[in-house]
XYZ file of C-alpha atoms in Angstrom:
457
model
C 0.068 -0.152 0.009
C 3.419 2.153 0.696
C 5.046 1.563 -2.261
C 1.347 2.124 -3.893
C 0.767 5.774 -2.516
C 4.377 6.659 -3.335
C 4.510 5.991 -6.467
C 1.193 7.355 -7.177
C 2.813 10.422 -5.484
C 5.883 10.598 -7.784
C 3.504 10.380 -10.975
C 1.501 13.019 -9.577
C 5.023 15.300 -9.470
C 6.036 14.700 -12.664
C 2.386 14.832 -13.925
C 3.016 18.226 -13.326
C 6.143 19.518 -14.236
C 5.728 20.386 -17.886
C 3.130 23.404 -17.310
C 6.178 25.142 -14.745
C 8.909 24.137 -17.082
C 7.340 25.927 -20.057
C 6.837 28.986 -18.061
C 10.001 29.330 -16.762
C 10.836 28.695 -19.972
C 13.074 25.519 -19.404
C 11.102 23.276 -21.280
C 11.412 19.586 -20.723
C 11.150 16.739 -23.255
C 9.007 14.294 -23.748
C 12.093 11.616 -23.653
C 12.992 13.372 -20.678
C 9.580 13.312 -18.609
C 9.648 9.632 -19.284
C 13.391 9.003 -18.065
C 12.869 10.810 -14.940
C 9.597 9.179 -14.153
C 12.007 5.816 -13.589
C 14.408 7.832 -12.175
C 12.428 8.708 -10.055
C 9.585 6.164 -9.051
C 9.849 3.736 -5.992
C 11.441 1.060 -7.103
C 14.041 -0.049 -5.022
C 11.942 -1.632 -2.388
C 9.910 -3.423 -5.241
C 12.095 -5.584 -6.181
C 13.422 -6.302 -2.391
C 11.000 -7.861 -1.151
C 10.808 -10.578 -3.206
C 14.142 -11.035 -2.562
C 13.336 -10.413 1.110
C 10.126 -13.391 1.383
C 13.245 -15.719 -0.826
C 16.059 -15.808 2.458
C 13.398 -16.264 4.689
C 11.670 -19.204 3.379
C 15.081 -20.743 2.748
C 16.235 -19.752 6.104
C 12.974 -21.551 7.678
C 14.190 -24.206 5.424
C 17.829 -24.578 6.689
C 16.083 -25.601 9.585
C 14.503 -28.018 8.231
C 10.618 -26.531 8.197
C 8.752 -26.860 5.685
C 6.653 -23.787 5.402
C 3.047 -23.641 3.816
C 3.664 -19.869 2.527
C 5.828 -16.723 3.004
C 3.132 -15.194 5.120
C 3.164 -17.823 7.997
C 7.171 -17.017 7.674
C 6.136 -13.122 7.878
C 3.883 -14.059 10.670
C 5.606 -14.909 13.076
C 8.183 -11.618 13.200
C 4.729 -10.333 14.385
C 3.826 -12.850 17.225
C 3.402 -11.617 20.838
C 2.678 -14.441 22.598
C 4.319 -17.737 22.110
C 2.340 -20.974 24.087
C 4.625 -23.459 25.027
C 4.355 -27.753 26.153
C 6.703 -28.199 29.618
C 7.589 -31.516 28.678
C 9.640 -31.688 25.371
C 10.413 -28.118 25.025
C 11.206 -26.575 28.033
C 12.185 -29.590 29.399
C 14.137 -32.457 28.125
C 10.909 -34.594 28.152
C 12.298 -37.665 29.395
C 11.020 -37.899 32.919
C 12.285 -40.947 34.698
C 10.983 -42.245 37.741
C 13.886 -41.328 40.736
C 12.104 -42.635 44.162
C 9.551 -44.741 45.269
C 7.902 -42.338 48.339
C 6.214 -45.164 51.172
C 3.166 -43.865 52.628
C 0.622 -45.190 55.112
C 3.514 -47.325 56.831
C 4.553 -48.900 53.356
C 7.798 -50.094 52.534
C 9.823 -48.839 49.511
C 9.621 -52.449 48.372
C 5.784 -53.092 48.608
C 5.640 -49.378 46.561
C 7.939 -50.589 43.929
C 5.440 -54.095 43.601
C 2.443 -52.687 42.815
C 4.138 -49.272 40.766
C 5.552 -52.163 38.436
C 2.005 -54.436 38.605
C 0.784 -51.088 37.173
C 3.942 -50.163 34.335
C 4.458 -53.512 32.607
C 1.822 -52.640 29.926
C 2.870 -48.731 29.895
C 5.491 -47.981 26.954
C 6.220 -44.533 27.439
C 9.484 -43.775 29.010
C 7.998 -43.134 32.181
C 6.776 -46.518 32.138
C 9.460 -47.691 31.645
C 11.600 -45.716 33.825
C 8.940 -47.307 36.850
C 9.758 -50.754 36.029
C 13.400 -50.872 35.694
C 13.308 -48.973 39.808
C 11.287 -51.064 40.910
C 13.606 -53.843 39.259
C 16.383 -52.584 41.470
C 14.801 -52.426 44.247
C 13.960 -56.308 43.624
C 10.245 -56.268 42.395
C 8.758 -58.556 40.151
C 5.723 -59.021 38.169
C 3.599 -62.136 40.516
C 0.976 -62.268 37.693
C 0.614 -63.923 34.428
C 0.745 -60.831 32.060
C -0.774 -62.664 28.851
C -4.268 -62.573 31.405
C -3.914 -59.529 33.093
C -5.698 -56.332 30.738
C -4.095 -52.601 30.374
C -5.021 -49.283 30.896
C -3.693 -46.817 28.400
C -3.508 -43.673 30.305
C -6.400 -40.623 28.863
C -6.329 -37.263 29.391
C -9.832 -37.803 30.984
C -8.495 -39.980 33.807
C -5.489 -38.664 33.859
C -4.413 -42.356 34.501
C -3.206 -45.596 34.063
C -2.384 -48.919 35.536
C -3.435 -53.151 35.051
C -6.452 -55.527 35.630
C -4.640 -58.661 37.199
C -6.131 -62.056 36.453
C -6.996 -61.980 39.907
C -10.158 -59.051 39.881
C -7.234 -56.964 41.165
C -6.937 -53.043 40.163
C -3.752 -51.510 40.712
C -3.014 -48.098 39.260
C -0.910 -44.689 38.085
C -1.363 -41.223 37.753
C -2.089 -37.683 39.320
C -2.306 -37.667 42.835
C -5.667 -35.893 42.430
C -7.055 -39.044 39.880
C -5.207 -41.292 42.447
C -7.727 -40.208 45.324
C -10.904 -40.073 43.071
C -10.473 -43.708 42.225
C -9.850 -44.813 45.777
C -12.902 -42.977 46.963
C -14.925 -44.620 44.121
C -13.325 -48.315 45.473
C -15.034 -47.025 49.405
C -11.041 -46.373 50.643
C -9.560 -43.149 51.893
C -6.255 -41.306 51.320
C -3.595 -41.672 54.266
C -3.164 -38.246 55.430
C 0.344 -38.430 54.836
C -0.106 -38.283 51.114
C -0.459 -34.211 50.601
C 2.655 -34.111 52.885
C 4.867 -36.160 49.992
C 2.764 -35.045 47.009
C 4.117 -30.854 48.032
C 7.645 -32.310 48.656
C 8.164 -33.976 45.028
C 6.421 -30.630 43.443
C 8.242 -28.415 45.468
C 11.210 -30.106 43.369
C 9.918 -29.640 40.157
C 9.385 -33.385 39.698
C 5.676 -34.780 38.897
C 4.486 -36.858 41.918
C 2.624 -40.485 40.676
C 0.272 -41.856 42.800
C 0.237 -45.653 43.460
C -2.925 -47.669 44.521
C -4.495 -50.965 45.119
C -7.936 -51.454 44.453
C -9.412 -48.494 47.863
C -5.414 -48.471 49.358
C -2.868 -46.060 48.331
C 0.766 -47.554 48.789
C 2.859 -44.138 48.405
C 4.095 -42.360 45.484
C 6.784 -41.739 42.410
C 8.705 -39.109 41.950
C 9.447 -38.481 38.534
C 11.743 -35.955 37.550
C 12.862 -33.915 34.781
C 15.667 -31.406 33.812
C 14.857 -28.019 31.786
C 17.311 -27.572 28.841
C 20.253 -25.427 29.541
C 19.787 -22.159 28.396
C 16.428 -22.019 27.701
C 15.802 -18.761 30.379
C 18.101 -16.775 28.612
C 16.028 -18.033 25.161
C 12.839 -16.477 27.210
C 14.799 -13.501 28.168
C 15.914 -13.099 24.814
C 12.106 -13.140 23.452
C 11.004 -11.190 26.416
C 12.768 -8.035 25.201
C 11.982 -9.177 21.384
C 8.842 -7.799 23.252
C 7.101 -11.910 23.133
C 4.956 -13.064 25.938
C 5.568 -16.900 26.649
C 3.240 -19.182 28.201
C 4.085 -22.447 29.820
C 1.371 -26.273 29.026
C 1.687 -28.695 31.408
C -0.206 -31.675 32.831
C 1.255 -31.561 36.374
C -0.462 -30.084 39.095
C -0.086 -26.658 40.551
C 2.563 -26.526 42.889
C 5.558 -28.306 40.451
C 4.167 -25.801 37.337
C 5.477 -22.658 39.257
C 8.762 -24.073 39.582
C 9.458 -24.988 36.316
C 8.013 -21.831 35.183
C 10.190 -19.779 38.127
C 12.746 -21.691 36.936
C 12.303 -21.385 33.175
C 11.582 -17.947 33.241
C 8.668 -18.294 31.687
C 5.462 -15.135 31.917
C 3.026 -17.279 33.196
C 1.419 -20.630 33.157
C -1.312 -23.355 33.244
C -0.851 -26.005 35.228
C -3.777 -29.077 34.760
C -3.982 -28.293 31.248
C -6.343 -30.128 29.019
C -6.587 -30.084 25.221
C -9.555 -27.327 25.657
C -7.236 -25.025 27.542
C -4.800 -25.323 24.948
C -8.082 -23.106 22.417
C -9.014 -21.264 25.749
C -5.285 -18.894 26.496
C -5.150 -19.212 21.911
C -8.391 -17.092 22.224
C -8.177 -15.509 25.040
C -4.700 -13.866 23.666
C -5.897 -13.751 20.112
C -8.772 -11.488 21.446
C -6.060 -8.386 22.996
C -5.092 -7.733 19.783
C -2.197 -10.647 19.336
C -0.481 -12.504 16.778
C -0.214 -16.195 18.959
C 2.137 -19.230 18.259
C 1.887 -22.899 19.506
C 3.135 -26.347 18.492
C 1.567 -30.036 19.336
C 1.712 -32.475 17.492
C -2.105 -34.936 18.618
C -4.678 -35.055 16.681
C -5.860 -33.221 19.816
C -4.095 -29.988 19.379
C -5.532 -30.022 15.790
C -8.137 -27.335 16.745
C -5.086 -25.137 18.429
C -2.922 -25.281 15.727
C -5.895 -24.392 13.417
C -6.640 -21.448 16.143
C -2.755 -20.238 16.498
C -1.715 -17.377 14.096
C 1.128 -19.672 13.839
C 1.156 -23.704 14.204
C 3.951 -25.670 14.029
C 3.198 -29.023 13.756
C 5.578 -32.029 14.357
C 6.466 -34.617 11.180
C 6.329 -37.348 13.535
C 2.681 -36.156 15.261
C -0.604 -37.085 13.568
C -2.383 -35.803 9.878
C -4.385 -34.386 11.883
C -2.088 -32.180 13.234
C 0.322 -31.020 10.426
C -2.715 -30.463 8.358
C -3.916 -27.845 11.191
C -0.761 -26.719 10.931
C 0.847 -24.114 8.538
C 4.190 -25.146 9.096
C 5.710 -28.938 9.598
C 9.197 -29.128 12.021
C 10.607 -32.258 10.094
C 12.641 -32.980 12.808
C 10.048 -32.586 15.628
C 11.765 -30.381 17.966
C 9.420 -27.687 19.457
C 12.224 -25.571 20.778
C 12.283 -24.377 17.077
C 9.117 -22.708 17.575
C 11.876 -20.335 19.043
C 14.595 -19.928 16.078
C 11.175 -19.318 13.625
C 10.259 -16.128 15.773
C 14.009 -15.003 15.647
C 13.961 -15.946 11.747
C 10.642 -13.901 10.942
C 11.590 -11.004 13.159
C 14.844 -10.767 11.335
C 12.455 -11.114 8.149
C 11.057 -7.690 9.637
C 13.879 -6.014 10.567
C 15.357 -6.552 7.093
C 12.596 -5.171 5.480
C 12.106 -2.003 7.626
C 15.324 -1.671 6.777
C 15.720 -1.481 3.111
C 11.871 0.570 3.304
C 13.714 3.246 5.434
C 16.717 3.185 2.706
C 14.596 3.139 0.227
C 12.530 5.728 1.048
C 15.081 8.249 1.815
C 17.009 6.818 -0.971
C 13.917 8.341 -3.468
C 13.558 11.469 -1.778
C 17.065 12.092 -1.735
C 16.845 11.417 -5.725
C 14.426 13.821 -6.306
C 16.173 16.489 -4.670
C 19.405 15.249 -7.009
C 17.776 15.941 -9.390
C 15.264 18.572 -10.131
C 17.283 21.398 -9.389
C 19.602 20.771 -12.172
C 16.613 20.235 -14.632
C 15.267 23.822 -13.587
C 19.004 25.666 -13.315
C 17.714 28.019 -16.867
C 14.447 28.889 -14.379
C 17.036 30.861 -12.129
C 16.976 27.831 -9.774
C 21.335 27.147 -10.580
C 21.891 27.886 -6.773
C 19.941 24.572 -5.529
C 21.656 22.564 -7.945
C 24.225 21.669 -4.616
C 25.395 19.002 -6.262
C 26.895 20.782 -9.400
C 25.269 18.175 -12.131
C 26.278 18.790 -15.478
C 23.400 18.693 -17.410
C 19.474 17.352 -17.275
C 20.329 15.039 -19.830
C 23.438 14.311 -17.437
C 21.507 14.133 -14.456
C 18.405 11.844 -15.324
C 20.998 9.299 -17.126
C 23.309 9.207 -13.960
C 19.949 8.289 -12.246
C 19.072 5.839 -13.848
C 22.164 4.238 -13.970
C 22.268 4.565 -9.925
C 18.852 2.865 -10.781
C 20.740 -0.227 -12.260
C 22.817 -0.226 -10.029
C 21.477 0.202 -5.956
C 18.888 -2.780 -6.509
C 21.640 -5.650 -7.542
C 23.973 -3.795 -5.037
C 21.346 -4.137 -1.882
C 20.027 -8.015 -3.136
C 22.957 -9.389 -1.216
C 21.869 -8.003 1.901
C 18.216 -9.089 1.026
C 19.263 -12.628 0.971
C 21.432 -12.232 4.048
C 19.650 -10.004 6.392
C 20.337 -7.695 9.076
C 21.609 -8.771 11.737
C 19.454 -9.932 14.075
C 19.095 -8.496 17.808
C 16.448 -8.502 20.248
C 15.623 -4.840 19.870
C 12.736 -2.693 21.546
C 10.879 -0.650 18.360
C 12.490 2.722 19.310
C 15.754 1.065 19.135
C 14.816 -0.192 15.944
C 13.785 2.814 14.648
C 16.813 5.168 15.878
C 18.605 2.624 13.843
C 16.976 2.457 10.748
C 16.840 6.441 10.712
C 20.461 6.833 11.640
C 21.917 3.796 9.691
C 20.082 3.212 6.673
C 18.127 6.599 6.699
C 20.862 8.877 6.365
C 22.615 6.369 4.487
C 19.304 6.297 1.734
C 19.893 9.601 1.757
C 23.640 10.323 1.299
C 23.896 7.549 -1.335
C 22.228 9.611 -4.005
C 23.835 11.825 -4.188
C 27.520 11.264 -3.620
C 26.686 8.224 -6.339
C 24.886 10.129 -8.992
C 27.881 12.594 -8.837
C 30.038 10.409 -9.087
C 27.974 8.590 -12.417
C 27.728 12.220 -13.957
C 31.140 13.220 -14.054
C 31.660 10.124 -15.558
C 28.429 10.569 -17.457
C 29.483 13.822 -18.685
C 32.560 13.259 -20.179
C 32.480 10.497 -22.073
C 29.359 11.912 -23.576
C 28.698 15.352 -25.656
C 26.061 15.915 -22.948
């Protein structure tokens, strides 16, 4: 839109030149007029926009991410809120059983035996680590696995386990879910369960309660590790004006500890798929652009709702179709890098737009005085251009040279640094604004000297 408005302005200016030129007895020929029009139309940024867009797509591809469109890359630069899952994004994602903590007078070996029975059908890294820790403590599965029935984890029940051949039910899951399960079987949670729950949570771990039928045996301490350097990356995003929101299925205490250690701005504990959509819609209702990652079918609605949705290549087809980017390496933290790429694209576009506008205005004031020297305004021809013809020809040659000269900068991009909007504006004006003003005066004068020496103009 800005380019179209500027083009219209220059068209009007050039179209209105002949009457005053004729009145001043300094007529402008049609050839000079057309050449002047070509020289003054803001072609620089128009010729560089496509190069900037292609460069952004290429940088995204170098991160092994497939973008459905260039607009998706551009949108990354305008992101205000980043929604991230805790596991695998903020933490390493390999939560492992660290310790069995017994309650209600039970021994650690008893907890290990029940935890092993509840995890024999659990193929997740957490489930396998529970089995390994239980076997290390000497626990064995004293039942026929062929006649036992595995119960898978679900977001609704928030627990999993095994139905044993003798009719016993062993379960592991969130403390609240296990507490409710035990009550439904006529049992009561021991008083020290809350104390153990808080103890594990304040360590930043995930407490999983273990029960058999109506009796709770203890808690599994699942330990996860925050990724090195993640706090610094969130600080960098904060300096760019991006707010980070962590989603986790963990309880509020664990979530608050992880959020504090990682340095996120906000968190939602015990999050469900519906919560993901809700937080995105809430942010968008405030006029913000939101990005998020996901890999499951239940993430698809949220990915479609987000302004930038990045699906994992290891995820479901529904998630890939709902997102506008697919990460072939299935690394959720790449979303942080994609935002940086989008910011760099916008910074490059802003810098080159500033240069282009200053460049076009400078050309205008450099050429027009030379054309009307005969009208008594020769004093304004501060560049001392030889004649109107050499001035216009020099401007045309400069136009032909400046765009190829700037293409390497457009492709490489302006060096990205997390600056505020005011700092970016100041940098653009001081470097690219002043550079855009000075470049035409210096280059056109040099070209004019060469042209006037090589021709009879």
